[in-house]
Amino acid sequence: MGGFPGVTGLTVTLILYATGLLRMTGEPSTWVRENSEGQLVATYIECNRDEWSVYVEDEHGTNQQLGTWTQKVHHTSHPEKPLYNMTDAFAITGYGLTYATYETPEGGEGTFVKIWDEKEWQWARPDAMEVYLTETGRDQWSVYLEDGGLITIQIDYHTKEVTVTHSDYSAQYAITGAEGYRSDCNALKYCLPVMGM
Ligand SMILES: *[C@@H]1O[C@H](CO)[C@@H](O)[C@H](O)[C@H]1NC(C)=O
């Protein structure tokens, strides 16, 4: 058994390894490698993908294979000598997330659904009225929502937790499912939804 949950070579946009990461930048077919301080160390052009891997070329014309199934990055011609062992990989990140479900300790289920083409989300709670939330921001890991300034919510796809913060309490719930778009999908016409988790 290989691979990472919810990720294939066709959908991956972010790869973590012990001393850095590889991610798509939002520019078509462009990947970058960053060290653990977040400094850019290399740029790659994506040449191809299949279910198992993304194939990229670096600035020197060297071909590398990002093998999401084998969980290794290696020179295409040297699969036996991995450059990096992947520790995690993601298709959806905070930039692409459109849907999440979570579970409360009592066993109830809540859902967040982004309204198409709006910066608005519908929040269905297990034991309260449905409300609409405003999206206030996104980053690599999270979507940030608020309800008229009373409640702020962070849906964190990295820690797989939803944090609900009210003026006098804060609660965390485990994310149980997610959907979104590949996080390089700025031009929505090219975007196919991806199932997460
Ligand atoms: C990757 O993991 C293998 C063991 O599975 C190890 O032998 C190898 O040194 C590791 N490579 C890197 C670049 O960390």
PDB file of N, CA and C in Angstrom, residues 97-152:
ATOM      1  N   LEU A  97     -10.125  24.708  -0.865  1.00  0.00           N
ATOM      2  CA  LEU A  97     -11.181  24.063  -0.084  1.00  0.00           C
ATOM      3  C   LEU A  97     -12.558  24.692  -0.334  1.00  0.00           C
ATOM      4  N   THR A  98     -13.582  23.862  -0.537  1.00  0.00           N
ATOM      5  CA  THR A  98     -14.942  24.376  -0.750  1.00  0.00           C
ATOM      6  C   THR A  98     -15.981  23.689   0.137  1.00  0.00           C
ATOM      7  N   TYR A  99     -15.577  22.650   0.861  1.00  0.00           N
ATOM      8  CA  TYR A  99     -16.558  21.858   1.614  1.00  0.00           C
ATOM      9  C   TYR A  99     -15.823  21.111   2.716  1.00  0.00           C
ATOM     10  N   ALA A 100     -16.384  21.062   3.903  1.00  0.00           N
ATOM     11  CA  ALA A 100     -15.793  20.254   4.970  1.00  0.00           C
ATOM     12  C   ALA A 100     -16.880  19.758   5.905  1.00  0.00           C
ATOM     13  N   THR A 101     -16.693  18.552   6.404  1.00  0.00           N
ATOM     14  CA  THR A 101     -17.578  18.041   7.443  1.00  0.00           C
ATOM     15  C   THR A 101     -16.748  17.815   8.707  1.00  0.00           C
ATOM     16  N   TYR A 102     -17.393  17.917   9.865  1.00  0.00           N
ATOM     17  CA  TYR A 102     -16.674  17.666  11.111  1.00  0.00           C
ATOM     18  C   TYR A 102     -17.601  16.970  12.089  1.00  0.00           C
ATOM     19  N   GLU A 103     -16.998  16.425  13.133  1.00  0.00           N
ATOM     20  CA  GLU A 103     -17.749  15.674  14.117  1.00  0.00           C
ATOM     21  C   GLU A 103     -17.589  16.327  15.478  1.00  0.00           C
ATOM     22  N   THR A 104     -18.680  16.400  16.215  1.00  0.00           N
ATOM     23  CA  THR A 104     -18.601  16.926  17.578  1.00  0.00           C
ATOM     24  C   THR A 104     -18.349  15.756  18.536  1.00  0.00           C
ATOM     25  N   PRO A 105     -17.858  16.050  19.746  1.00  0.00           N
ATOM     26  CA  PRO A 105     -17.603  14.960  20.714  1.00  0.00           C
ATOM     27  C   PRO A 105     -18.869  14.157  21.018  1.00  0.00           C
ATOM     28  N   GLU A 106     -20.037  14.791  20.879  1.00  0.00           N
ATOM     29  CA  GLU A 106     -21.309  14.092  21.146  1.00  0.00           C
ATOM     30  C   GLU A 106     -21.732  13.219  19.972  1.00  0.00           C
ATOM     31  N   GLY A 107     -20.959  13.241  18.899  1.00  0.00           N
ATOM     32  CA  GLY A 107     -21.274  12.390  17.750  1.00  0.00           C
ATOM     33  C   GLY A 107     -22.109  13.078  16.679  1.00  0.00           C
ATOM     34  N   GLY A 108     -22.391  14.367  16.857  1.00  0.00           N
ATOM     35  CA  GLY A 108     -23.124  15.105  15.821  1.00  0.00           C
ATOM     36  C   GLY A 108     -22.197  15.465  14.672  1.00  0.00           C
ATOM     37  N   GLU A 109     -22.819  15.733  13.505  1.00  0.00           N
ATOM     38  CA  GLU A 109     -22.002  16.129  12.360  1.00  0.00           C
ATOM     39  C   GLU A 109     -22.393  17.521  11.876  1.00  0.00           C
ATOM     40  N   GLY A 110     -21.399  18.328  11.589  1.00  0.00           N
ATOM     41  CA  GLY A 110     -21.635  19.650  11.015  1.00  0.00           C
ATOM     42  C   GLY A 110     -20.997  19.734   9.644  1.00  0.00           C
ATOM     43  N   THR A 111     -21.486  20.661   8.813  1.00  0.00           N
ATOM     44  CA  THR A 111     -20.887  20.843   7.487  1.00  0.00           C
ATOM     45  C   THR A 111     -20.717  22.334   7.174  1.00  0.00           C
ATOM     46  N   PHE A 112     -19.657  22.606   6.442  1.00  0.00           N
ATOM     47  CA  PHE A 112     -19.412  23.925   5.862  1.00  0.00           C
ATOM     48  C   PHE A 112     -19.437  23.764   4.355  1.00  0.00           C
ATOM     49  N   VAL A 113     -20.269  24.543   3.669  1.00  0.00           N
ATOM     50  CA  VAL A 113     -20.359  24.466   2.212  1.00  0.00           C
ATOM     51  C   VAL A 113     -20.180  25.858   1.640  1.00  0.00           C
ATOM     52  N   LYS A 114     -19.218  26.011   0.756  1.00  0.00           N
ATOM     53  CA  LYS A 114     -19.007  27.306   0.109  1.00  0.00           C
ATOM     54  C   LYS A 114     -20.092  27.523  -0.937  1.00  0.00           C
ATOM     55  N   ILE A 115     -20.658  28.726  -0.960  1.00  0.00           N
ATOM     56  CA  ILE A 115     -21.648  29.075  -1.970  1.00  0.00           C
ATOM     57  C   ILE A 115     -20.902  29.399  -3.256  1.00  0.00           C
ATOM     58  N   TRP A 116     -21.324  28.785  -4.346  1.00  0.00           N
ATOM     59  CA  TRP A 116     -20.647  28.951  -5.637  1.00  0.00           C
ATOM     60  C   TRP A 116     -20.460  30.415  -6.000  1.00  0.00           C
ATOM     61  N   ASP A 117     -19.225  30.791  -6.309  1.00  0.00           N
ATOM     62  CA  ASP A 117     -18.929  32.134  -6.808  1.00  0.00           C
ATOM     63  C   ASP A 117     -19.136  33.255  -5.794  1.00  0.00           C
ATOM     64  N   GLU A 118     -19.312  32.918  -4.526  1.00  0.00           N
ATOM     65  CA  GLU A 118     -19.513  33.948  -3.496  1.00  0.00           C
ATOM     66  C   GLU A 118     -18.456  33.754  -2.416  1.00  0.00           C
ATOM     67  N   LYS A 119     -18.188  34.823  -1.659  1.00  0.00           N
ATOM     68  CA  LYS A 119     -17.336  34.685  -0.478  1.00  0.00           C
ATOM     69  C   LYS A 119     -18.226  34.402   0.724  1.00  0.00           C
ATOM     70  N   GLU A 120     -19.122  33.440   0.554  1.00  0.00           N
ATOM     71  CA  GLU A 120     -20.077  33.123   1.590  1.00  0.00           C
ATOM     72  C   GLU A 120     -20.161  31.608   1.745  1.00  0.00           C
ATOM     73  N   TRP A 121     -20.320  31.179   2.992  1.00  0.00           N
ATOM     74  CA  TRP A 121     -20.414  29.760   3.286  1.00  0.00           C
ATOM     75  C   TRP A 121     -21.673  29.497   4.105  1.00  0.00           C
ATOM     76  N   GLN A 122     -22.227  28.306   3.907  1.00  0.00           N
ATOM     77  CA  GLN A 122     -23.380  27.863   4.683  1.00  0.00           C
ATOM     78  C   GLN A 122     -22.855  26.904   5.753  1.00  0.00           C
ATOM     79  N   TRP A 123     -23.232  27.151   6.998  1.00  0.00           N
ATOM     80  CA  TRP A 123     -22.755  26.326   8.111  1.00  0.00           C
ATOM     81  C   TRP A 123     -23.949  25.605   8.722  1.00  0.00           C
ATOM     82  N   ALA A 124     -24.016  24.297   8.528  1.00  0.00           N
ATOM     83  CA  ALA A 124     -25.079  23.485   9.111  1.00  0.00           C
ATOM     84  C   ALA A 124     -24.525  22.833  10.374  1.00  0.00           C
ATOM     85  N   ARG A 125     -25.097  23.199  11.514  1.00  0.00           N
ATOM     86  CA  ARG A 125     -24.611  22.682  12.803  1.00  0.00           C
ATOM     87  C   ARG A 125     -25.520  21.558  13.271  1.00  0.00           C
ATOM     88  N   PRO A 126     -24.989  20.633  14.075  1.00  0.00           N
ATOM     89  CA  PRO A 126     -25.804  19.482  14.478  1.00  0.00           C
ATOM     90  C   PRO A 126     -27.032  19.865  15.287  1.00  0.00           C
ATOM     91  N   ASP A 127     -26.936  20.884  16.147  1.00  0.00           N
ATOM     92  CA  ASP A 127     -28.074  21.132  17.029  1.00  0.00           C
ATOM     93  C   ASP A 127     -28.388  22.621  17.136  1.00  0.00           C
ATOM     94  N   ALA A 128     -28.224  23.335  16.025  1.00  0.00           N
ATOM     95  CA  ALA A 128     -28.538  24.766  16.035  1.00  0.00           C
ATOM     96  C   ALA A 128     -28.965  25.168  14.632  1.00  0.00           C
ATOM     97  N   MET A 129     -29.457  26.390  14.519  1.00  0.00           N
ATOM     98  CA  MET A 129     -29.902  26.897  13.225  1.00  0.00           C
ATOM     99  C   MET A 129     -28.737  26.979  12.242  1.00  0.00           C
ATOM    100  N   GLU A 130     -29.080  26.766  10.978  1.00  0.00           N
ATOM    101  CA  GLU A 130     -28.103  26.970   9.918  1.00  0.00           C
ATOM    102  C   GLU A 130     -27.776  28.463   9.798  1.00  0.00           C
ATOM    103  N   VAL A 131     -26.520  28.792   9.614  1.00  0.00           N
ATOM    104  CA  VAL A 131     -26.156  30.207   9.448  1.00  0.00           C
ATOM    105  C   VAL A 131     -25.264  30.383   8.224  1.00  0.00           C
ATOM    106  N   TYR A 132     -25.183  31.622   7.778  1.00  0.00           N
ATOM    107  CA  TYR A 132     -24.282  31.959   6.673  1.00  0.00           C
ATOM    108  C   TYR A 132     -23.088  32.721   7.211  1.00  0.00           C
ATOM    109  N   LEU A 133     -21.909  32.382   6.698  1.00  0.00           N
ATOM    110  CA  LEU A 133     -20.659  32.957   7.181  1.00  0.00           C
ATOM    111  C   LEU A 133     -19.954  33.657   6.032  1.00  0.00           C
ATOM    112  N   THR A 134     -19.167  34.667   6.374  1.00  0.00           N
ATOM    113  CA  THR A 134     -18.387  35.396   5.378  1.00  0.00           C
ATOM    114  C   THR A 134     -16.955  34.878   5.380  1.00  0.00           C
ATOM    115  N   GLU A 135     -16.439  34.602   4.187  1.00  0.00           N
ATOM    116  CA  GLU A 135     -15.042  34.188   4.081  1.00  0.00           C
ATOM    117  C   GLU A 135     -14.162  35.422   4.186  1.00  0.00           C
ATOM    118  N   THR A 136     -13.225  35.411   5.154  1.00  0.00           N
ATOM    119  CA  THR A 136     -12.369  36.589   5.361  1.00  0.00           C
ATOM    120  C   THR A 136     -10.939  36.355   4.881  1.00  0.00           C
ATOM    121  N   GLY A 137     -10.563  35.100   4.626  1.00  0.00           N
ATOM    122  CA  GLY A 137      -9.202  34.867   4.153  1.00  0.00           C
ATOM    123  C   GLY A 137      -8.923  33.403   3.909  1.00  0.00           C
ATOM    124  N   ARG A 138      -7.820  33.149   3.236  1.00  0.00           N
ATOM    125  CA  ARG A 138      -7.324  31.789   2.999  1.00  0.00           C
ATOM    126  C   ARG A 138      -5.810  31.837   3.032  1.00  0.00           C
ATOM    127  N   ASP A 139      -5.199  30.720   3.408  1.00  0.00           N
ATOM    128  CA  ASP A 139      -3.771  30.580   3.222  1.00  0.00           C
ATOM    129  C   ASP A 139      -3.495  29.138   2.836  1.00  0.00           C
ATOM    130  N   GLN A 140      -2.238  28.754   2.875  1.00  0.00           N
ATOM    131  CA  GLN A 140      -1.891  27.411   2.400  1.00  0.00           C
ATOM    132  C   GLN A 140      -2.673  26.312   3.107  1.00  0.00           C
ATOM    133  N   TRP A 141      -2.996  26.530   4.384  1.00  0.00           N
ATOM    134  CA  TRP A 141      -3.635  25.456   5.145  1.00  0.00           C
ATOM    135  C   TRP A 141      -5.102  25.689   5.438  1.00  0.00           C
ATOM    136  N   SER A 142      -5.537  26.913   5.480  1.00  0.00           N
ATOM    137  CA  SER A 142      -6.829  27.184   6.123  1.00  0.00           C
ATOM    138  C   SER A 142      -7.728  28.122   5.332  1.00  0.00           C
ATOM    139  N   VAL A 143      -9.033  27.994   5.647  1.00  0.00           N
ATOM    140  CA  VAL A 143     -10.020  28.995   5.251  1.00  0.00           C
ATOM    141  C   VAL A 143     -10.516  29.640   6.540  1.00  0.00           C
ATOM    142  N   TYR A 144     -10.666  30.976   6.522  1.00  0.00           N
ATOM    143  CA  TYR A 144     -11.099  31.717   7.695  1.00  0.00           C
ATOM    144  C   TYR A 144     -12.480  32.317   7.430  1.00  0.00           C
ATOM    145  N   LEU A 145     -13.394  32.095   8.366  1.00  0.00           N
ATOM    146  CA  LEU A 145     -14.775  32.545   8.205  1.00  0.00           C
ATOM    147  C   LEU A 145     -15.195  33.347   9.427  1.00  0.00           C
ATOM    148  N   GLU A 146     -16.182  34.218   9.257  1.00  0.00           N
ATOM    149  CA  GLU A 146     -16.755  34.861  10.438  1.00  0.00           C
ATOM    150  C   GLU A 146     -18.243  35.106  10.265  1.00  0.00           C
ATOM    151  N   ASP A 147     -18.878  35.179  11.438  1.00  0.00           N
ATOM    152  CA  ASP A 147     -20.314  35.373  11.486  1.00  0.00           C
ATOM    153  C   ASP A 147     -20.570  36.739  12.105  1.00  0.00           C
ATOM    154  N   GLY A 148     -20.633  37.760  11.300  1.00  0.00           N
ATOM    155  CA  GLY A 148     -20.899  39.117  11.776  1.00  0.00           C
ATOM    156  C   GLY A 148     -19.948  39.584  12.865  1.00  0.00           C
ATOM    157  N   GLY A 149     -18.762  38.992  12.918  1.00  0.00           N
ATOM    158  CA  GLY A 149     -17.792  39.400  13.926  1.00  0.00           C
ATOM    159  C   GLY A 149     -17.973  38.721  15.275  1.00  0.00           C
ATOM    160  N   LEU A 150     -19.061  37.961  15.450  1.00  0.00           N
ATOM    161  CA  LEU A 150     -19.311  37.308  16.741  1.00  0.00           C
ATOM    162  C   LEU A 150     -18.513  36.021  16.876  1.00  0.00           C
ATOM    163  N   ILE A 151     -18.516  35.249  15.818  1.00  0.00           N
ATOM    164  CA  ILE A 151     -17.836  33.953  15.824  1.00  0.00           C
ATOM    165  C   ILE A 151     -16.811  33.979  14.708  1.00  0.00           C
ATOM    166  N   THR A 152     -15.596  33.523  14.984  1.00  0.00           N
ATOM    167  CA  THR A 152     -14.628  33.309  13.913  1.00  0.00           C
ATOM    168  C   THR A 152     -14.305  31.823  13.836  1.00  0.00           C
TER     169      THR A 152
END
